[in-house]
CSV table of C-alpha atoms in Angstrom, one decimal:
chain,number,residue,atom,x,y,z
A,63,MET,CA,193.9,61.2,-30.3
A,64,LEU,CA,196.4,62.7,-27.8
A,65,LEU,CA,200.0,62.7,-29.0
A,66,LEU,CA,202.6,62.6,-26.3
A,67,PRO,CA,206.0,64.1,-27.0
A,68,PRO,CA,208.9,61.7,-27.1
A,69,ALA,CA,210.8,61.1,-24.0
A,70,GLY,CA,214.2,62.7,-23.5
A,71,LYS,CA,215.4,66.1,-24.7
A,72,ASN,CA,212.3,67.0,-26.6
A,73,GLN,CA,210.2,66.5,-23.5
A,74,GLU,CA,212.5,68.8,-21.5
A,75,SER,CA,212.3,71.5,-24.2
A,76,THR,CA,208.5,71.2,-24.3
A,77,ALA,CA,208.3,71.7,-20.5
A,78,THR,CA,210.6,74.7,-20.7
A,79,MET,CA,208.6,76.2,-23.5
A,80,PHE,CA,205.4,76.1,-21.4
A,81,SER,CA,206.9,77.0,-18.1
A,82,ILE,CA,205.4,80.2,-16.5
A,83,PRO,CA,208.0,82.7,-15.2
A,84,ARG,CA,207.4,83.8,-11.6
A,85,ALA,CA,208.3,87.2,-10.3
A,86,PRO,CA,210.5,87.3,-7.2
A,87,ILE,CA,208.5,87.9,-4.0
A,88,THR,CA,209.6,90.8,-1.9
A,89,VAL,CA,208.5,91.0,1.7
A,90,PRO,CA,208.3,94.7,2.8
A,91,SER,CA,210.0,95.5,6.0
A,92,MET,CA,208.1,97.2,8.9
A,93,ASN,CA,208.7,100.9,9.5
A,94,PRO,CA,209.7,102.2,13.0
A,95,TRP,CA,206.1,103.0,13.9
A,96,GLU,CA,204.9,99.5,13.2
A,97,THR,CA,207.9,98.0,15.0
A,98,HIS,CA,207.3,100.2,18.0
A,99,ALA,CA,203.6,99.2,18.1
A,100,LEU,CA,204.1,95.5,17.8
A,101,ALA,CA,207.0,95.5,20.4
A,102,HIS,CA,205.0,97.4,23.0
A,103,ASN,CA,203.9,95.5,26.2
A,104,PHE,CA,200.8,96.8,27.9
A,105,PRO,CA,200.7,96.5,31.8
A,106,ASN,CA,200.2,92.9,32.9
A,107,ASP,CA,201.2,91.6,29.5
A,108,ILE,CA,203.6,88.6,29.7
A,109,PRO,CA,207.0,89.6,28.3
A,110,PRO,CA,208.3,87.5,25.3
A,111,GLY,CA,210.1,84.4,26.6
A,112,ALA,CA,208.6,84.6,30.1
A,113,ASP,CA,207.0,81.5,31.7
A,114,LYS,CA,203.3,81.7,30.9
A,115,THR,CA,202.5,79.2,33.6
A,116,GLN,CA,203.4,81.7,36.3
A,117,THR,CA,200.5,83.4,38.2
A,118,THR,CA,199.6,86.7,36.7
A,119,ASN,CA,197.8,89.6,38.3
A,120,PRO,CA,194.2,88.4,39.1
A,121,ARG,CA,192.8,91.9,38.5
A,122,PHE,CA,193.8,91.7,34.8
A,123,GLN,CA,190.7,91.2,32.6
A,124,PRO,CA,191.1,90.5,28.9
A,125,ARG,CA,189.5,93.2,26.8
A,126,GLN,CA,189.7,94.7,23.4
A,127,ASP,CA,193.0,96.4,22.6
A,128,PRO,CA,192.3,100.2,22.9
A,129,ILE,CA,194.9,101.0,20.2
A,130,ILE,CA,193.8,100.5,16.6
A,131,TYR,CA,196.9,100.5,14.5
A,132,PRO,CA,195.9,102.1,11.1
A,133,GLY,CA,196.9,105.7,10.8
A,134,LEU,CA,200.0,105.7,12.9
A,135,TYR,CA,202.0,108.2,10.8
A,136,ALA,CA,202.8,111.7,12.2
A,137,PRO,CA,204.6,114.1,9.8
A,138,SER,CA,205.6,116.3,12.8
A,139,GLY,CA,208.4,115.5,15.3
A,140,ILE,CA,205.8,114.4,17.9
A,141,ASP,CA,205.9,110.7,18.7
A,142,VAL,CA,202.2,110.1,18.6
A,143,MET,CA,202.6,106.4,19.4
A,144,SER,CA,204.3,107.2,22.7
A,145,VAL,CA,201.6,109.7,23.4
A,146,LEU,CA,198.8,107.2,22.9
A,147,PHE,CA,200.6,104.5,24.8
A,148,SER,CA,201.1,106.9,27.7
A,149,VAL,CA,197.4,107.7,27.7
A,150,PHE,CA,196.2,104.1,27.6
A,151,SER,CA,198.8,102.7,30.0
A,152,ARG,CA,198.4,105.5,32.6
A,153,PRO,CA,197.6,104.3,36.2
A,154,ASN,CA,194.2,104.9,37.7
A,155,PRO,CA,192.4,106.4,34.7
A,156,GLN,CA,189.5,108.7,35.7
A,157,VAL,CA,188.1,109.1,32.2
A,158,GLU,CA,186.9,106.2,30.0
A,159,LEU,CA,188.0,106.9,26.4
A,160,GLY,CA,187.0,103.6,24.7
A,161,PRO,CA,188.8,102.5,21.5
A,162,VAL,CA,190.8,105.4,20.0
A,163,ASP,CA,193.1,105.6,17.0
A,164,CYS,CA,195.1,108.3,15.3
A,165,SER,CA,192.1,109.2,13.1
A,166,ALA,CA,190.5,110.8,16.2
A,167,ALA,CA,190.7,114.6,16.4
A,168,LEU,CA,193.7,115.0,18.6
A,169,THR,CA,195.8,117.8,20.2
A,170,VAL,CA,198.8,117.8,22.5
A,171,SER,CA,199.5,120.9,24.6
A,172,ASN,CA,202.5,121.8,26.8
A,173,LEU,CA,201.2,122.5,30.2
A,174,ASP,CA,204.5,123.8,31.5
A,175,LEU,CA,204.5,126.8,29.1
A,176,PRO,CA,202.3,130.0,29.6
A,177,GLY,CA,198.9,129.5,28.0
A,178,SER,CA,199.5,125.8,27.5
A,179,PRO,CA,200.2,126.2,23.7
A,180,ILE,CA,199.3,123.4,21.3
A,181,ILE,CA,202.4,121.7,20.1
A,182,TYR,CA,200.7,119.1,17.9
A,183,ALA,CA,197.4,118.8,16.2
A,184,ASN,CA,196.4,116.1,13.6
A,185,GLU,CA,194.5,116.4,10.3
A,186,ALA,CA,191.3,115.1,12.0
A,187,PHE,CA,191.3,118.1,14.3
A,188,SER,CA,191.9,120.4,11.3
A,189,GLN,CA,188.9,118.8,9.5
A,190,LEU,CA,186.8,119.2,12.7
A,191,THR,CA,187.5,122.9,13.3
A,192,GLY,CA,188.4,124.2,9.8
A,193,TYR,CA,191.8,125.4,11.0
A,194,ALA,CA,195.0,124.3,9.2
A,195,VAL,CA,197.4,122.6,11.5
A,196,LYS,CA,200.0,125.4,11.1
A,197,GLU,CA,197.3,127.9,12.3
A,198,VAL,CA,196.7,125.9,15.5
A,199,VAL,CA,200.3,125.0,16.6
A,200,GLY,CA,201.6,127.6,19.1
A,201,LYS,CA,198.1,128.8,20.1
A,202,GLY,CA,196.5,128.1,23.5
A,203,PRO,CA,193.4,125.9,23.3
A,204,ARG,CA,191.2,128.7,24.6
A,205,PHE,CA,191.0,130.2,21.1
A,206,LEU,CA,188.3,127.6,20.3
A,207,GLN,CA,186.1,129.2,23.0
A,208,SER,CA,185.2,132.2,20.8
A,209,PRO,CA,184.6,132.6,17.1
A,210,GLN,CA,187.9,134.1,15.9
A,211,SER,CA,186.2,135.7,12.9
A,212,LEU,CA,184.1,137.8,15.3
A,213,CYS,CA,186.2,137.9,18.5
A,214,PRO,CA,189.9,137.2,17.6
A,215,SER,CA,191.2,137.5,21.1
A,216,PRO,CA,191.9,134.0,22.4
A,217,GLY,CA,191.9,135.2,26.0
A,218,LEU,CA,188.3,136.5,25.9
A,219,PRO,CA,185.8,133.8,25.5
A,220,ILE,CA,182.3,135.0,24.7
A,221,ASP,CA,180.9,133.5,27.9
A,222,GLN,CA,183.6,133.9,30.6
A,223,HIS,CA,181.2,132.5,33.3
A,224,SER,CA,180.6,129.2,31.5
A,225,ASP,CA,180.6,126.4,34.1
A,226,ALA,CA,182.4,124.1,31.6
A,227,ILE,CA,185.2,126.6,31.0
A,228,GLN,CA,185.7,127.0,34.7
A,229,ARG,CA,185.8,123.3,35.3
A,230,LEU,CA,188.2,122.8,32.4
A,231,ASP,CA,190.5,125.6,33.8
A,232,GLN,CA,190.5,124.0,37.2
A,233,ALA,CA,191.4,120.6,35.8
A,234,VAL,CA,194.3,122.0,33.8
A,235,ALA,CA,195.6,123.9,36.9
A,236,SER,CA,195.4,120.8,39.1
A,237,ARG,CA,196.6,118.5,36.3
A,238,ASN,CA,193.5,116.3,36.6
A,239,GLU,CA,191.8,114.3,33.8
A,240,ILE,CA,188.4,115.6,32.7
A,241,GLN,CA,185.7,114.9,30.2
A,242,LEU,CA,183.0,117.4,29.5
A,243,TYR,CA,180.8,119.0,26.9
A,244,ILE,CA,182.0,122.5,26.0
A,245,THR,CA,180.9,125.1,23.4
A,246,ASN,CA,183.5,125.7,20.8
A,247,TYR,CA,183.7,127.5,17.5
A,248,LYS,CA,185.0,126.5,14.1
A,249,LYS,CA,187.1,128.8,11.9
A,250,ASN,CA,184.1,130.0,10.0
A,251,GLY,CA,182.4,131.0,13.2
A,252,GLN,CA,180.1,128.0,13.4
A,253,ARG,CA,179.2,127.0,16.9
A,254,PHE,CA,179.4,123.3,17.9
A,255,THR,CA,179.4,121.2,21.0
A,256,ASN,CA,182.7,119.5,21.7
A,257,LEU,CA,182.9,116.4,23.8
A,258,LEU,CA,186.4,117.1,25.1
A,259,SER,CA,188.5,114.6,27.0
A,260,MET,CA,191.7,116.1,28.5
A,261,ILE,CA,194.3,113.7,29.8
A,262,PRO,CA,197.6,115.0,31.4
A,263,ILE,CA,200.6,112.8,30.8
A,264,ARG,CA,204.3,112.6,31.0
A,265,LEU,CA,206.3,110.8,28.3
A,266,PRO,CA,209.1,108.4,29.1
A,267,GLY,CA,212.4,110.2,29.8
A,268,ASP,CA,210.6,113.6,29.6
A,269,GLU,CA,209.7,115.6,32.7
A,270,THR,CA,207.4,118.0,30.7
A,271,GLN,CA,203.8,117.9,31.6
A,272,TYR,CA,201.6,117.5,28.5
A,273,ALA,CA,197.8,117.5,28.0
A,274,VAL,CA,196.3,115.3,25.4
A,275,GLY,CA,193.0,116.5,24.1
A,276,PHE,CA,190.5,114.2,22.3
A,277,HIS,CA,187.7,116.2,20.5
A,278,VAL,CA,184.4,114.9,19.3
A,279,ALA,CA,181.7,117.0,17.7
A,280,ARG,CA,178.2,116.2,19.2
A,281,ASP,CA,176.1,118.4,16.9
């Protein structure tokens, strides 16, 4: 037989006895990278608060967002989000990159300095080539064209007449986009085929000409 507690104070004390305490819920705030990412408007996007009934550019075709947000953090002073946004919002792209995120092997070079030294490389590039990031920053990208353990001079690639090297040099000189297969070498001397996409960009409020390199091993 079920015995019910008497009404009144005893009932209130019984309810209190069996109540389950709940921890306060804390909603984490977004960091500046996430705020920047969510606030960005791609070309032809409708700004917040705008009249969505207005006619938009008929050339706009909905497609998958090319920026995948996980892995946005950059321990260096390089604003990788601005770099990626500049790449994917550039006018008249000549190279199709497809979906890319910050886990791709990525380098940024300063084309206005002699030798176009690398000013940023991410951990994915380090894992691809075997070079630590600190070993790469400050070097010209040409060091990948020869095995440094055998031929440590970055200015002397093993095959100076390689058609790919000549095409890449011409694209850098003319500040044109290019995507090509090129023979590169890892730190241990291992040879690999690099599908390299080189995209020249300028960042907002910065007149410096940069080159963003996306690197993919094909063997």
